[in-house]
CSV table of C-alpha atoms in Angstrom, one decimal:
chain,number,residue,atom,x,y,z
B,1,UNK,CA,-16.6,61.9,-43.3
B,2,UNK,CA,-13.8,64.4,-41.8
B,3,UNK,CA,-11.2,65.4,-44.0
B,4,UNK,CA,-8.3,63.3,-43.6
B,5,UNK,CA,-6.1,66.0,-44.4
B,6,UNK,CA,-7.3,66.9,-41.1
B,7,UNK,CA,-7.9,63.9,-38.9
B,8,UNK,CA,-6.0,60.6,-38.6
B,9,UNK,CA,-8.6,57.6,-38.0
B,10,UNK,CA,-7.6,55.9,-34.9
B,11,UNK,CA,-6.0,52.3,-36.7
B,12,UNK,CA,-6.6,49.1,-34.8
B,13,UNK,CA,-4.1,48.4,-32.2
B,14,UNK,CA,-2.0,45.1,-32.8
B,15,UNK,CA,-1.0,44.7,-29.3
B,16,UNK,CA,-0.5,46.4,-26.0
B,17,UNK,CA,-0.3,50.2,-25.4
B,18,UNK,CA,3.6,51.1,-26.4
B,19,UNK,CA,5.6,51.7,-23.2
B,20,UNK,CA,7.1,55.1,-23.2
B,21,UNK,CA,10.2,56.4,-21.0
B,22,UNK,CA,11.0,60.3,-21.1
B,23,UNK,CA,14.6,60.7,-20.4
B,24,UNK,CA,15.1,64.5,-20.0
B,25,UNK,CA,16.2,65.2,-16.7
B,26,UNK,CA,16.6,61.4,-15.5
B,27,UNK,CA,19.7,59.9,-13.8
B,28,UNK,CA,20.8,56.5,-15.9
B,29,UNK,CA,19.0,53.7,-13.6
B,30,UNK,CA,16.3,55.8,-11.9
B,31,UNK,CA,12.8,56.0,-12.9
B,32,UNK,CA,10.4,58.5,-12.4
B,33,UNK,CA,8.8,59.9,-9.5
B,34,UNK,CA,5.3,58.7,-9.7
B,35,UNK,CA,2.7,61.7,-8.3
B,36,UNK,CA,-0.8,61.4,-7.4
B,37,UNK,CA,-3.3,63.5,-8.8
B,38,UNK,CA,-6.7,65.2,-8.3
B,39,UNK,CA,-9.8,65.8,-10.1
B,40,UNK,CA,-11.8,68.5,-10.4
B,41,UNK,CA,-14.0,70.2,-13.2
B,42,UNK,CA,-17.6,69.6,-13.7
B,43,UNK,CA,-20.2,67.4,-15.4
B,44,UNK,CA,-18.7,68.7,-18.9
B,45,UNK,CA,-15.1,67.8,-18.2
B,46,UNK,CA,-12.8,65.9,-16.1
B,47,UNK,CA,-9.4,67.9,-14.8
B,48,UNK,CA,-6.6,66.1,-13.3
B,49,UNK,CA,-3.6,68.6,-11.6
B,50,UNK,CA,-0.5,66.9,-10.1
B,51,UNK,CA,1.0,66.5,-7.8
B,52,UNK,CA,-2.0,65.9,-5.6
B,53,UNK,CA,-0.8,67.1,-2.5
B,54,UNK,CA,0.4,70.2,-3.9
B,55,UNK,CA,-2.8,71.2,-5.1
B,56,UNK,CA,-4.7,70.1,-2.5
B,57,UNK,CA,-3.2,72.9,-0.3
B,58,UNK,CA,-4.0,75.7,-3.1
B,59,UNK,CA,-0.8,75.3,-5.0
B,60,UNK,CA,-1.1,74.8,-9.4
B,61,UNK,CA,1.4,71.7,-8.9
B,62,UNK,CA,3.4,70.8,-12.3
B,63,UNK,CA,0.5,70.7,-14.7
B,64,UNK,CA,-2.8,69.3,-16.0
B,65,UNK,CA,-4.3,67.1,-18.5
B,66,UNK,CA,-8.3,67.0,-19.2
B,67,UNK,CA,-10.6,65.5,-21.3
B,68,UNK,CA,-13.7,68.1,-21.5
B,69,UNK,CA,-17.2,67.0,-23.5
B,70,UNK,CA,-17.7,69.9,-26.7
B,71,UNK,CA,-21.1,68.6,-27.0
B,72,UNK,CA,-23.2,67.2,-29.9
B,73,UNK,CA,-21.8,67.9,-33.8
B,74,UNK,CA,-25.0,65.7,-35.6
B,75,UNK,CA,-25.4,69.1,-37.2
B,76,UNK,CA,-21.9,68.3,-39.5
B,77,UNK,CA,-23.5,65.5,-40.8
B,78,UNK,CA,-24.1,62.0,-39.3
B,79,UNK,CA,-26.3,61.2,-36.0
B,80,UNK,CA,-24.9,61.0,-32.7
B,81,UNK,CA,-21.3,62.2,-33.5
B,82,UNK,CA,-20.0,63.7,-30.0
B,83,UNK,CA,-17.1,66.2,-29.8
B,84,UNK,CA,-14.5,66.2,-27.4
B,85,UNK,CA,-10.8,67.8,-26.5
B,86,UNK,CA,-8.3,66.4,-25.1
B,87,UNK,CA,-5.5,69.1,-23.2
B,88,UNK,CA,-1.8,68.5,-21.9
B,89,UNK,CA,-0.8,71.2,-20.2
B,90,UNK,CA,3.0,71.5,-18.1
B,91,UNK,CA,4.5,74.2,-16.8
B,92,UNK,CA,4.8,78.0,-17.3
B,93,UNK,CA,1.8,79.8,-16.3
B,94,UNK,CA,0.1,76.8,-15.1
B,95,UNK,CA,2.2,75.9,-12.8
B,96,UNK,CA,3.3,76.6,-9.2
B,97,UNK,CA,6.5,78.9,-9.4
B,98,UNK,CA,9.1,75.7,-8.7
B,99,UNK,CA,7.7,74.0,-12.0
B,100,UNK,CA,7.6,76.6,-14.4
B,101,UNK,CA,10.2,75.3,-16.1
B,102,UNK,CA,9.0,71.6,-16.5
B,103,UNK,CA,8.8,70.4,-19.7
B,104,UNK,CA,6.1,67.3,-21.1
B,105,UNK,CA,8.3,64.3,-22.3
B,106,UNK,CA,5.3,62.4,-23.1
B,107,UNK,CA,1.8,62.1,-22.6
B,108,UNK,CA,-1.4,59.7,-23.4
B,109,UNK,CA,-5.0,59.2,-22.9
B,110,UNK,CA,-7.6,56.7,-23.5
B,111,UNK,CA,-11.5,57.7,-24.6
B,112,UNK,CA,-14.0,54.8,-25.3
B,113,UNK,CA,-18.0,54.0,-24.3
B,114,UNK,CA,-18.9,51.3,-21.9
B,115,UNK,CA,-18.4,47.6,-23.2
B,116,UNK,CA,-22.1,47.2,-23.5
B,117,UNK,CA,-22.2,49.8,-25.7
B,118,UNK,CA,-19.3,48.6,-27.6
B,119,UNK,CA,-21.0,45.4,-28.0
B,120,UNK,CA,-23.0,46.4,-30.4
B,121,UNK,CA,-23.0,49.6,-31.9
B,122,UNK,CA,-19.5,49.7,-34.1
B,123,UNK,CA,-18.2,53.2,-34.3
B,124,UNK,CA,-15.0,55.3,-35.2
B,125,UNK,CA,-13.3,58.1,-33.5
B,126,UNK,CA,-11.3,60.6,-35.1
B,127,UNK,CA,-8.1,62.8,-33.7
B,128,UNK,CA,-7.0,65.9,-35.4
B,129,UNK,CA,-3.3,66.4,-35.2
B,130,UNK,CA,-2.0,68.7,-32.5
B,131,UNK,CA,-0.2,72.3,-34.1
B,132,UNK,CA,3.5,72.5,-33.8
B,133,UNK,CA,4.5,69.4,-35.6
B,134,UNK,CA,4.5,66.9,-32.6
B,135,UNK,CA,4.6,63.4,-33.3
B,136,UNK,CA,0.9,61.7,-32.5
B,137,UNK,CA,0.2,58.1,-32.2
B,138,UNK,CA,-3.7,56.5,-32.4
B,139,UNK,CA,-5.2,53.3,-32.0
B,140,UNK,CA,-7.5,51.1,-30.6
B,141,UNK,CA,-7.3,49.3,-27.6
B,142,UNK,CA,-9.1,46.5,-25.8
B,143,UNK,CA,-9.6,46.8,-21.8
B,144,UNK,CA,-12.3,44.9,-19.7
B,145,UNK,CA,-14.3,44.4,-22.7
B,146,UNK,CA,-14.2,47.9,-24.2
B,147,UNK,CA,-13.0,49.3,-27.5
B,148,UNK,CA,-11.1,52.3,-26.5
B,149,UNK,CA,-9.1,54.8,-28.3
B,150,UNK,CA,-5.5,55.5,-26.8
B,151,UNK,CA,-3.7,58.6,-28.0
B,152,UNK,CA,-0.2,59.1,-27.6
B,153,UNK,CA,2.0,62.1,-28.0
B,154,UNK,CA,5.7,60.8,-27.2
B,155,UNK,CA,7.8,62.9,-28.2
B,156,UNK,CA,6.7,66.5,-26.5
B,157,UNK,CA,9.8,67.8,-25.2
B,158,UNK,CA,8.6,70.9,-24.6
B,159,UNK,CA,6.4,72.8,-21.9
B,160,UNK,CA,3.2,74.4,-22.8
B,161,UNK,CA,-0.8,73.5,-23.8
B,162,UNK,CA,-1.2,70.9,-26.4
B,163,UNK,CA,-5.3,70.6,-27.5
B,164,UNK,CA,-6.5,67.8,-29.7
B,165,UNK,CA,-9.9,67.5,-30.8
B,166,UNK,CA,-11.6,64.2,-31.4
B,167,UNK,CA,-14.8,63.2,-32.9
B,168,UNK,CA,-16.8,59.9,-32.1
B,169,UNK,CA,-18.4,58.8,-35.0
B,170,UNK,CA,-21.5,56.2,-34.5
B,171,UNK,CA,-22.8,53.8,-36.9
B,172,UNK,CA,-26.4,54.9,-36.1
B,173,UNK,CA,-27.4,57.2,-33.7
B,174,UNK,CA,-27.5,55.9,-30.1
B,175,UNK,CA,-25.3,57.3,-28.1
B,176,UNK,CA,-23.8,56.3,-25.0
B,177,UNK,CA,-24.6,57.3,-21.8
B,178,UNK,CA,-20.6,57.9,-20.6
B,179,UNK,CA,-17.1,57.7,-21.8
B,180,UNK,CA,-14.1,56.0,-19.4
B,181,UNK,CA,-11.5,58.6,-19.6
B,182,UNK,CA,-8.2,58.4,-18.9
B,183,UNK,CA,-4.6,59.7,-18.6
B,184,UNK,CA,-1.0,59.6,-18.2
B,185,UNK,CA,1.9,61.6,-18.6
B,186,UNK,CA,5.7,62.1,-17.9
B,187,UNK,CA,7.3,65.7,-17.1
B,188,UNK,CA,10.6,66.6,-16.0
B,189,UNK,CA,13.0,69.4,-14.8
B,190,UNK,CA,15.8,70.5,-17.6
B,191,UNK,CA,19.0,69.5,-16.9
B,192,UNK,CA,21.0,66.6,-16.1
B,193,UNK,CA,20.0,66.5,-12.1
B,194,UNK,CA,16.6,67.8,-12.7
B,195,UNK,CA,13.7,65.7,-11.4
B,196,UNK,CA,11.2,64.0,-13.5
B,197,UNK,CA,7.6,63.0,-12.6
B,198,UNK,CA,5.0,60.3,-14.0
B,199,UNK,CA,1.2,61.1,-13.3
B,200,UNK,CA,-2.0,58.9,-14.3
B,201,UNK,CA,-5.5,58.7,-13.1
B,202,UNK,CA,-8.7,58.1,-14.6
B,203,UNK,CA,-12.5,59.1,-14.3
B,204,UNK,CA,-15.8,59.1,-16.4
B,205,UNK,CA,-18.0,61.9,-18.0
B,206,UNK,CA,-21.6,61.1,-18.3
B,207,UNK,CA,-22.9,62.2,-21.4
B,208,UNK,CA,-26.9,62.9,-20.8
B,209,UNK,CA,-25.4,64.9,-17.2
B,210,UNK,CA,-23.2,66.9,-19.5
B,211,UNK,CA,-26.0,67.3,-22.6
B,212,UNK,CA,-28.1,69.3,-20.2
């Protein structure tokens, strides 16, 4: 079993995903401007840069979040465990020169197998910590008759990459043939006027695709 000085086992979610609001750079009454974004990456990993129509015409946009397959980690000790990484990335280098100085005010994602896979083959899956003392919420959720795992970082504050590696953890060793991936996450512009922007999209990595 990971070390739990390590890794924080995803507890069971009691209700529905916590709403989060970022606030830096938000007039009193506004919300945020909600972006569009785009996909890319390969079989191994799902990309999503915003806004879409930035990047579209060959700009970097605000950011990125991803979710990218590390492949198998049986070797470490128990059949069928699969290694992933989740990424948060806003501003600075990765960004188009307007957003540079964007900063992440929160961010989540949600990982799980299909429902029929979830059916009947109980498993765990395991996040360790992000560096740089950020505050990191886990759970379990239950959407369209999946059991996935929702990660949360709400309080980022802060521009930057943020990595967190997770491990799913099977009660036997079938594994499933693709994860539902998703994400979400709230950057603004410092300063009292400065614009703030909510992103979200979704996608799926198909594990056999990404095991050749």
């Amino acid at each position: 079993m990971p070390s739990t000085r390590r890794r924080l086992l995803a507890t069971a979610a009691t209700g529905g995903t916590i709403l989060l609001a970022g606030c830096t750079g938000q007039l009193p009454g506004t919300g945020p401007r909600r972006v569009d974004a785009v996909e890319t990456g390969g079989e191994r990993e799902l990309v999503w840069q915003y806004p879409a129509a930035e990047v579209e015409e060959h700009d970097d946009g605000v950011g990125y979040g991803s979710v990218t397959f590390e492949g198998d980690r049986s070797s470490d000790g128990g059949s069928g465990r699969l290694a992933f990484e989740l990424n948060t990335t806003v501003g600075g280098i990765a960004a188009t020169e307007a957003y540079t100085d964007y900063e992440a005010d929160w961010a989540r994602f949600r990982l799980g197998p299909p429902n029929a896979y979830t059916a009947t083959h109980p498993f765990e899956m395991w996040v360790q910590p992000p560096t740089g003392g950020f505050d990191l919420r886990t759970g379990y959720d239950h959407r369209a008759g999946r059991r996935e795992l929702v990660v949360e970082l709400p309080g980022i504050d802060t521009g930057g990459t943020i990595t967190l590696p997770v491990l799913f953890d099977p009660s036997d060793d079938a594994v499933p043939d693709l994860f539902h991936c998703s994400f979400t996450v709230e950057a603004s512009e410092p300063g009292a006027f400065g614009e703030t922007v909510r992103a979200s999209s979704r996608g799926t990595i198909e594990i056999a695709a990404a095991r050749s």
